[in-house]
Tab-separated table of C-alpha atoms and ligand atoms in Angstrom:
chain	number	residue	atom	x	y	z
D	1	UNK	CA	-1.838	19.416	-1.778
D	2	UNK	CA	-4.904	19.468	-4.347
D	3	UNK	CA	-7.492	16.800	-3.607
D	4	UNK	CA	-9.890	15.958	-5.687
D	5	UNK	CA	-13.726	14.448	-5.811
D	6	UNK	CA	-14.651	12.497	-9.367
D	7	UNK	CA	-16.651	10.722	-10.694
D	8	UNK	CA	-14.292	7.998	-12.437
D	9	UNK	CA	-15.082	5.564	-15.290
D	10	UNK	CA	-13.814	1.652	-14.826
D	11	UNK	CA	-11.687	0.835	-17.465
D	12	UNK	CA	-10.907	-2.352	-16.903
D	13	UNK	CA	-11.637	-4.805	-14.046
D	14	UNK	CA	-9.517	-7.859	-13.688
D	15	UNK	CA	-10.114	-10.655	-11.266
D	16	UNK	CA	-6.551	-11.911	-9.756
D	17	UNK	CA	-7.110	-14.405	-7.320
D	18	UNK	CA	-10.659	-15.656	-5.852
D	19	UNK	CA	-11.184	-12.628	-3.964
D	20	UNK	CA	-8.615	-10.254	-4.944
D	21	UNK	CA	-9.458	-7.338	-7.628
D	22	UNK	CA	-8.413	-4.978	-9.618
D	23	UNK	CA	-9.854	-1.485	-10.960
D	24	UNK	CA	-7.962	0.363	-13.354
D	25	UNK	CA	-10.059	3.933	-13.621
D	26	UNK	CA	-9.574	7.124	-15.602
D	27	UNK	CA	-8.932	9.846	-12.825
D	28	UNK	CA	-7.215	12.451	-14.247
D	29	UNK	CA	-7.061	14.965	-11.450
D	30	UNK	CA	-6.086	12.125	-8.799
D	31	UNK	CA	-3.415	10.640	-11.478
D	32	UNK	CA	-1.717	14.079	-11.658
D	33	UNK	CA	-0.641	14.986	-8.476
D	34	UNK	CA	-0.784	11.335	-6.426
D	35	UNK	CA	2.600	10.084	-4.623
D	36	UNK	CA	3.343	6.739	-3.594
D	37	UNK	CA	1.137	5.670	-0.099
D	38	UNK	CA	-1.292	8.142	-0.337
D	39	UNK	CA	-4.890	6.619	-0.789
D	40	UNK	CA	-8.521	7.385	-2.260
D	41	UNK	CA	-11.812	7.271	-0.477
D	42	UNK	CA	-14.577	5.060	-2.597
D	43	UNK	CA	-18.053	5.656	-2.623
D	44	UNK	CA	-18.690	1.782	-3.572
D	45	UNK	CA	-22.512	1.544	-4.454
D	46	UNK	CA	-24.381	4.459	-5.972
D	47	UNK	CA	-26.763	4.067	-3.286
D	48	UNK	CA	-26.676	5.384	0.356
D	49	UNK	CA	-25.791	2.099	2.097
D	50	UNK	CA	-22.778	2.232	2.933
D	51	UNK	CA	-22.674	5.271	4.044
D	52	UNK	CA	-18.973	6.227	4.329
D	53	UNK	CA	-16.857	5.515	2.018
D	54	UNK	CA	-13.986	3.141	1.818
D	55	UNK	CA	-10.271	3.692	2.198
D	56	UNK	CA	-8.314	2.121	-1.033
D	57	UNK	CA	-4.220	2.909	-1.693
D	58	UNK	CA	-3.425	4.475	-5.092
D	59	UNK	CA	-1.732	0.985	-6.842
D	60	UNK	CA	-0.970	2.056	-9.795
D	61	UNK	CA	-0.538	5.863	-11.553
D	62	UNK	CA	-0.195	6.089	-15.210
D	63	UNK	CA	0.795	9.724	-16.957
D	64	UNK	CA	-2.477	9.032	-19.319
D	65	UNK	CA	-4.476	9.546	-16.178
D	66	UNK	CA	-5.343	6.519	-14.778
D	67	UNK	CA	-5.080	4.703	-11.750
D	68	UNK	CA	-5.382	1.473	-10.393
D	69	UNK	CA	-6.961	-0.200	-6.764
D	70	UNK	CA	-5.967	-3.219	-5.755
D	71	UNK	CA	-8.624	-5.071	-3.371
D	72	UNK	CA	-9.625	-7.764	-1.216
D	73	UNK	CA	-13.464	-8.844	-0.759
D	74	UNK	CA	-13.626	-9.391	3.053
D	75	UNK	CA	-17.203	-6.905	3.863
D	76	UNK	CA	-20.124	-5.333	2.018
D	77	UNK	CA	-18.256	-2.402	1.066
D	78	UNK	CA	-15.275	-4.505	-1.159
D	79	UNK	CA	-18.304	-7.061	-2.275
D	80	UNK	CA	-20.077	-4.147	-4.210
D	81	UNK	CA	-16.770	-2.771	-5.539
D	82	UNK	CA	-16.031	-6.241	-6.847
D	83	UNK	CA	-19.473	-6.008	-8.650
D	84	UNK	CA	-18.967	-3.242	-10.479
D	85	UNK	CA	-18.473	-3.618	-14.385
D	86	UNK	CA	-16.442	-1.538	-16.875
D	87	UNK	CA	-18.006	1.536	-18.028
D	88	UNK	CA	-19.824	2.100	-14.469
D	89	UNK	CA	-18.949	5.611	-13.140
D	90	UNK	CA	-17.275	4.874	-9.369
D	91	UNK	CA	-17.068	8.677	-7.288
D	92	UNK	CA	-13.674	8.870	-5.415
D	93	UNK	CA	-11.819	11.517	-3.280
D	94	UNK	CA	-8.171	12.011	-3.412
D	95	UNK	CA	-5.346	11.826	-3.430
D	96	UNK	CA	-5.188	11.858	0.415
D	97	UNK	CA	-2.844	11.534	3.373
D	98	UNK	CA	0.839	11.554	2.986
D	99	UNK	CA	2.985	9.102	1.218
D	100	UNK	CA	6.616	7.652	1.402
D	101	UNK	CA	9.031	9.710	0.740
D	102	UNK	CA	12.488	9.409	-0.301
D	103	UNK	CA	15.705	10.384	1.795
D	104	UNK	CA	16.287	13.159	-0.717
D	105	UNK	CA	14.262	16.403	-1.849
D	106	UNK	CA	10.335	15.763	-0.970
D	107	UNK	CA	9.260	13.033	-2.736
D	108	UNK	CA	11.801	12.554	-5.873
D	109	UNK	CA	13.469	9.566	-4.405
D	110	UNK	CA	16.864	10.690	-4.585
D	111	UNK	CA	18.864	8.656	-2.549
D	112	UNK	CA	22.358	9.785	-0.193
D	113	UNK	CA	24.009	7.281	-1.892
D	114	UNK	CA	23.101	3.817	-3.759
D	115	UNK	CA	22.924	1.697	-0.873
D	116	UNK	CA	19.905	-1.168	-1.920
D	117	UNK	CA	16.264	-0.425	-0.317
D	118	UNK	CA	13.703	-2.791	0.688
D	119	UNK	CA	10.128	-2.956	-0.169
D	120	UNK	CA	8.160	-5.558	2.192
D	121	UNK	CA	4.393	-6.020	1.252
D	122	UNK	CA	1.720	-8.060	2.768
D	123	UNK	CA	-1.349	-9.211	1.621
D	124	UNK	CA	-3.135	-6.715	0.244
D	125	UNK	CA	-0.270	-4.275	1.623
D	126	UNK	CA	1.185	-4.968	-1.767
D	127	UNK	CA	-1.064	-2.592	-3.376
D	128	UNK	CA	0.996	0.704	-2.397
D	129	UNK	CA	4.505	-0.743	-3.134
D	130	UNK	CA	3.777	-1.326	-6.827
D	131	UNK	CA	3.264	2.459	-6.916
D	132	UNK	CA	6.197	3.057	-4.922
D	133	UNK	CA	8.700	0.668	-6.708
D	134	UNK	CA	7.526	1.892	-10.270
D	135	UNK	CA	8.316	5.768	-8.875
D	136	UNK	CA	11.853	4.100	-7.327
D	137	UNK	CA	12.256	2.611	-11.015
D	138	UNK	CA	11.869	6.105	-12.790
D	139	UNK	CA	14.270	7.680	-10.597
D	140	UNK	CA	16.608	5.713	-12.103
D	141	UNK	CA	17.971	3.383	-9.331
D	142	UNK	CA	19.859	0.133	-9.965
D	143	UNK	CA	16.320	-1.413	-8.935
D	144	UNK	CA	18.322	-4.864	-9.387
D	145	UNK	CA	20.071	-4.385	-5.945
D	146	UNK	CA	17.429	-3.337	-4.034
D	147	UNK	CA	14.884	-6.192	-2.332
D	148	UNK	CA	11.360	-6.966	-2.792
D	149	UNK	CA	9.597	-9.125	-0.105
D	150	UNK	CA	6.316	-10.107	-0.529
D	151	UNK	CA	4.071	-12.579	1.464
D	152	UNK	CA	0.069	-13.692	1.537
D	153	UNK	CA	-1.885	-17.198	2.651
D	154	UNK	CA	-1.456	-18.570	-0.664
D	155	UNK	CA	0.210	-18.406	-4.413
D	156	UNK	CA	-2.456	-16.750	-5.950
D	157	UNK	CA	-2.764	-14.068	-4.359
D	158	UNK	CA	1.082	-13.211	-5.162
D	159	UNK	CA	0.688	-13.909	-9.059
D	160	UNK	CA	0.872	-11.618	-11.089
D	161	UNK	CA	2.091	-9.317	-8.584
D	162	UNK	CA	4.859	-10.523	-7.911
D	163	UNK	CA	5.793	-10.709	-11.927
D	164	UNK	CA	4.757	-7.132	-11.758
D	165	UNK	CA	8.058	-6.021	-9.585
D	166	UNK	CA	10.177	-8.256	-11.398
D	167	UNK	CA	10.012	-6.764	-14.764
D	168	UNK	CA	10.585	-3.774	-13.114
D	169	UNK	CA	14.210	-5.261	-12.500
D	170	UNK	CA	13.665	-5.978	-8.611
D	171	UNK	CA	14.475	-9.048	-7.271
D	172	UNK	CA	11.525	-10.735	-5.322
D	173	UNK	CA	11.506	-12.869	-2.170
D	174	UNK	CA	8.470	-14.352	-1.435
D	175	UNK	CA	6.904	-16.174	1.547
D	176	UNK	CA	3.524	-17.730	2.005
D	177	UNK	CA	1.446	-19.043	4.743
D	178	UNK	CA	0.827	-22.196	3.473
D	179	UNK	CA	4.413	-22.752	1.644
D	180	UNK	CA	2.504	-23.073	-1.779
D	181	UNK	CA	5.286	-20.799	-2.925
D	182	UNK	CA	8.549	-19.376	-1.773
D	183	UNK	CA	9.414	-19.563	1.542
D	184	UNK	CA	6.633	-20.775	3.871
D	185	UNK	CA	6.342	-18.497	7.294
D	186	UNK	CA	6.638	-15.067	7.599
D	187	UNK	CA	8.233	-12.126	5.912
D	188	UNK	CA	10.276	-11.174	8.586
D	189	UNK	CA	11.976	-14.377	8.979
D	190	UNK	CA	13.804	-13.129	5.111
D	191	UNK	CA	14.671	-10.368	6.516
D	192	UNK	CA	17.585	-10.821	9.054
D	193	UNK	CA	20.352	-11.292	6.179
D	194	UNK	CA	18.664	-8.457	3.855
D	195	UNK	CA	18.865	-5.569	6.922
D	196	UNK	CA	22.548	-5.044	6.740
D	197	UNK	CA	22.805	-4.130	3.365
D	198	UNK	CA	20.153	-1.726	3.209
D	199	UNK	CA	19.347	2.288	3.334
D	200	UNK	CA	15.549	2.644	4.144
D	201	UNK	CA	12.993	0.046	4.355
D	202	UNK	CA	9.163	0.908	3.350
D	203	UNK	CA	6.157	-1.535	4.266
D	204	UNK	CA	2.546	-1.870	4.357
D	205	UNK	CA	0.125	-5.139	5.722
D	206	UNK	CA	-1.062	-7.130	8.678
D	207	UNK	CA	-0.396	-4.906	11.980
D	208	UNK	CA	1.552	-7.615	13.552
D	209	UNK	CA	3.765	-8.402	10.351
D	210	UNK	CA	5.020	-4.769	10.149
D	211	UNK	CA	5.909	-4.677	13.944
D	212	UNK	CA	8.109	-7.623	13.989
D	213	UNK	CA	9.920	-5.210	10.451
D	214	UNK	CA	10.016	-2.626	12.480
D	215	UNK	CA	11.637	-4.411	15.756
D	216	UNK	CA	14.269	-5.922	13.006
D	217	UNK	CA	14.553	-2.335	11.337
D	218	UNK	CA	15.092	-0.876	14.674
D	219	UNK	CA	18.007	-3.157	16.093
D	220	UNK	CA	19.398	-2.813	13.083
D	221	UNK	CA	19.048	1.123	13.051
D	222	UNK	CA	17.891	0.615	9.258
D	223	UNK	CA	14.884	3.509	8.957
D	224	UNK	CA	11.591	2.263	7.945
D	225	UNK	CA	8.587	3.859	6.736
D	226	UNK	CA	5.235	2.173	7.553
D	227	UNK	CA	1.534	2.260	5.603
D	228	UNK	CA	-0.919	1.871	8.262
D	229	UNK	CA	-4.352	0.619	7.336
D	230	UNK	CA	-7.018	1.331	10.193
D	231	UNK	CA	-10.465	1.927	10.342
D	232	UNK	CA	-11.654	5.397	8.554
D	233	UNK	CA	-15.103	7.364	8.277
D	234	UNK	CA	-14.258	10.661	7.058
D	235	UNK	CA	-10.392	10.118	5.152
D	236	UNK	CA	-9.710	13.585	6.263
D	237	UNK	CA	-9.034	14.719	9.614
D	238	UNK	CA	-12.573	15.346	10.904
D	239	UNK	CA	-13.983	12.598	13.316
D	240	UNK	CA	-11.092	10.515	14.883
D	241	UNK	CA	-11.985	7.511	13.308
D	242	UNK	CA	-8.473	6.568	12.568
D	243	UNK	CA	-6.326	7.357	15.421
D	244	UNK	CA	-3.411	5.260	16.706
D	245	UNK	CA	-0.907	6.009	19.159
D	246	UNK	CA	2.344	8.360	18.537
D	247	UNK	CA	5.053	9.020	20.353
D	248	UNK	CA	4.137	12.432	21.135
D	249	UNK	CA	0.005	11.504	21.464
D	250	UNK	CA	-2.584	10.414	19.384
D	251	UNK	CA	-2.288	10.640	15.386
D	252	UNK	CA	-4.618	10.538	12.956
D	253	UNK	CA	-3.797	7.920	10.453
D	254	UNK	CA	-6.124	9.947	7.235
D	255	UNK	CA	-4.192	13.139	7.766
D	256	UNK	CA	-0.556	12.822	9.177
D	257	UNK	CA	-0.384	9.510	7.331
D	258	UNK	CA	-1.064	6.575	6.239
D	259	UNK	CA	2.587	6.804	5.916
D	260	UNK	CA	4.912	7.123	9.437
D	261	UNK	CA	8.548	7.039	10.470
D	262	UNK	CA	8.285	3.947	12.341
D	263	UNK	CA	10.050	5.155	15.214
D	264	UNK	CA	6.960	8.039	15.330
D	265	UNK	CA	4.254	5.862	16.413
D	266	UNK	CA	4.139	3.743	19.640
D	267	UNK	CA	4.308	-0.016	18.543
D	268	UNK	CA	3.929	-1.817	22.332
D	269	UNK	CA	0.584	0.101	23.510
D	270	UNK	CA	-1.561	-0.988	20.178
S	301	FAD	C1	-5.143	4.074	4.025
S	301	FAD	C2	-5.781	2.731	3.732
S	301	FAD	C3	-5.461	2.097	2.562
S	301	FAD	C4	-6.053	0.846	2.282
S	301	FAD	N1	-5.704	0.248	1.112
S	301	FAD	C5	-6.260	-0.936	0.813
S	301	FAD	C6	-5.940	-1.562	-0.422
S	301	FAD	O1	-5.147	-1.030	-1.232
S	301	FAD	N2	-6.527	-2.764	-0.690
S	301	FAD	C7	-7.386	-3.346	0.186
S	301	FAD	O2	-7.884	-4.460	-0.106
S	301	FAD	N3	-7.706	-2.780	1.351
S	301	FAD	C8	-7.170	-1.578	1.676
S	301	FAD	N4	-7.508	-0.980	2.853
S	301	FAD	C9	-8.486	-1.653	3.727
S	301	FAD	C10	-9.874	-1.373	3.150
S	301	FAD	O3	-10.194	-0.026	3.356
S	301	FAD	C11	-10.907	-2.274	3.830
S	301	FAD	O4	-10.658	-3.601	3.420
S	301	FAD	C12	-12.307	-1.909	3.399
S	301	FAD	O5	-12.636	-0.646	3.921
S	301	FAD	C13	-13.276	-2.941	3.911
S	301	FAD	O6	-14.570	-2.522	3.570
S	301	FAD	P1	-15.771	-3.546	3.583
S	301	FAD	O7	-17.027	-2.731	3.565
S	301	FAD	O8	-15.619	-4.581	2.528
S	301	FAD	O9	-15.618	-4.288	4.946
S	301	FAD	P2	-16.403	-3.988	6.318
S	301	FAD	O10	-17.773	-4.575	6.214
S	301	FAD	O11	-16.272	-2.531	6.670
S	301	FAD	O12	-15.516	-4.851	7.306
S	301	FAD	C14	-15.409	-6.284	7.167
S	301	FAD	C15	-14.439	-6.782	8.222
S	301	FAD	O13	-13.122	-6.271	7.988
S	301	FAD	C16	-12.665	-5.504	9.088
S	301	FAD	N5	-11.970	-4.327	8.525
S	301	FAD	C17	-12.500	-3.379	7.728
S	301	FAD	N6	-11.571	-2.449	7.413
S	301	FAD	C18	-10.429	-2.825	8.023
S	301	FAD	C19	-9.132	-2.273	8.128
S	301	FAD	N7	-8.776	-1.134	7.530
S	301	FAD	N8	-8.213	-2.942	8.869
S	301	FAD	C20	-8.546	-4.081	9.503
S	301	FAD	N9	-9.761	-4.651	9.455
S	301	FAD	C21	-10.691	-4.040	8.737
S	301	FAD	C22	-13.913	-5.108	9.848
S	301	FAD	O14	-13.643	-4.903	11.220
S	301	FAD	C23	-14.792	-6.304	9.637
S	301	FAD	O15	-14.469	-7.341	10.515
S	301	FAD	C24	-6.957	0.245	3.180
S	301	FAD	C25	-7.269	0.904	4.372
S	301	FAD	C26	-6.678	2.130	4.644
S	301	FAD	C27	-7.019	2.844	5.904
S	302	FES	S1	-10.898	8.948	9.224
S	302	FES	FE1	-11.891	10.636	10.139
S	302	FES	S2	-10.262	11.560	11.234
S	302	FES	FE2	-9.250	10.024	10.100
């Protein structure tokens, strides 16, 4: 698969919660041949500190070439990408890594039959799933029966998000920390009454959110497809920054993911 480095202008740059961004940039190459779950590497200051660059998911892929990150401030590397301003050219690599794919032919989403899917986001975790329910949408699914659960600490950080997957025709479930909206706990306690219904089940967030999915997913024998997010340097295969346990030995999350079959990576020994 092409990968590409450019130098991308900002478009726009919208502020959704306190410390929650978004960067919509014109990336033509990157826009052209990206699939849901794969992810760019940022070069976040035009300086040489940081060094490495950062690991963002591809949130949003427009046919007009651009693309949108989704981001939460929580180091130095997120602070300067907040600071940036429209017009400012921002140098990314991608699109890298290997996405979700559908139970059909590669990644066209064509499902064995129109039993609903689930989509379960968290936190930040969100950011892939917009991609990957807009690409479910176009495929033409009865996005009205599948299931959209999304949870964060707090309210804002779900608005507009969670709007975002609604006019797309899903219907959302949400949960937050703090109960400030939707159910207040965890995702996985929605999920119990959703698991029987469904196909294939595709998340991304916190480490220990996605293992309790996966335990559900697995006595239930529902497949599930997870986004890891783990420390990277390089974003290509080149200095075992990234690796996490398989089943069959280590992986590297950059290159033979950030997307797994659950049941391909060894939950208990992380
Ligand atoms: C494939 C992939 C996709 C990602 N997609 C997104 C995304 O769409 N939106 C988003 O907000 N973030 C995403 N991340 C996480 C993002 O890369 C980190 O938040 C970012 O690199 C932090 O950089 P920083 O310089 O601000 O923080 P640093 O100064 O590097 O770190 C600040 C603190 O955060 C911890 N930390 C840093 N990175 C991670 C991580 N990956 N997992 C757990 N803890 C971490 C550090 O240990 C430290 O305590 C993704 C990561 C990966 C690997
Ligand atoms: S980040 Fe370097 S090998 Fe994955």
């Amino acid at each position: 698969m092409s990968e590409f480095q450019q130098k991308c202008s900002i478009l726009s740059r919208d502020r959704l919660a306190f410390d929650v961004f978004r960067l919509t940039l014109q990336a033509p190459g990157i826009a052209a041949t990206a699939c849901p779950g794969q992810f760019v590497m940022v070069r976040v200051s035009d300086g040489l500190d940081p060094l490495l660059r950062r690991p963002f998911s591809i949130h949003r892929c427009f046919a007009d070439g651009r693309i949108s990150l989704l981001f939460k401030v929580i180091g130095k590397g997120t602070e300067l990408l907040a600071r940036r301003c429209i017009g400012d050219q921002v140098d990314l690599v991608g699109p890298l890594g290997n996405g979700f794919v559908g139970n059909g032919v590669g990644n066209g989403f064509e499902f064995s039959d129109d039993r609903p899917v689930c989509l379960i986001g968290g936190g930040m975790g969100i950011a892939p799933l917009l991609f990957l329910a807009e690409q479910l949408h176009k495929s033409g699914r009865e996005t009205e029966k599948d299931h959209v659960l999304l949870g964060a600490r707090t309210q804002d950080e779900l608005t507009p998000l969670a709007d975002e997957f609604s006019n797309l025709g899903y219907p959302v479930q949400l949960a937050t920390d703090d109960g400030s909206v939707g159910h207040k706990g965890f995702i996985p306690d929605l999920l119990d009454f959703i698991l029987p219904t469904v196909e294939q089940v595709y998340t991304c967030g916190p480490h220990l959110m996605m293992k309790n999915v996966v335990r559900q997913c697995q006595q239930a024998e529902v497949p599930c497809q997870v986004s890891l997010e783990t420390h990277m340097a390089c974003g290509m295969g080149a200095c075992l920054g990234c690796t996490v346990n398989g089943k069959k030995g280590l992986v590297h999350v950059c290159k033979q993911g950030p997307v797994f079959d659950a049941d391909q990576l060894e939950w208990s020994l992380e």
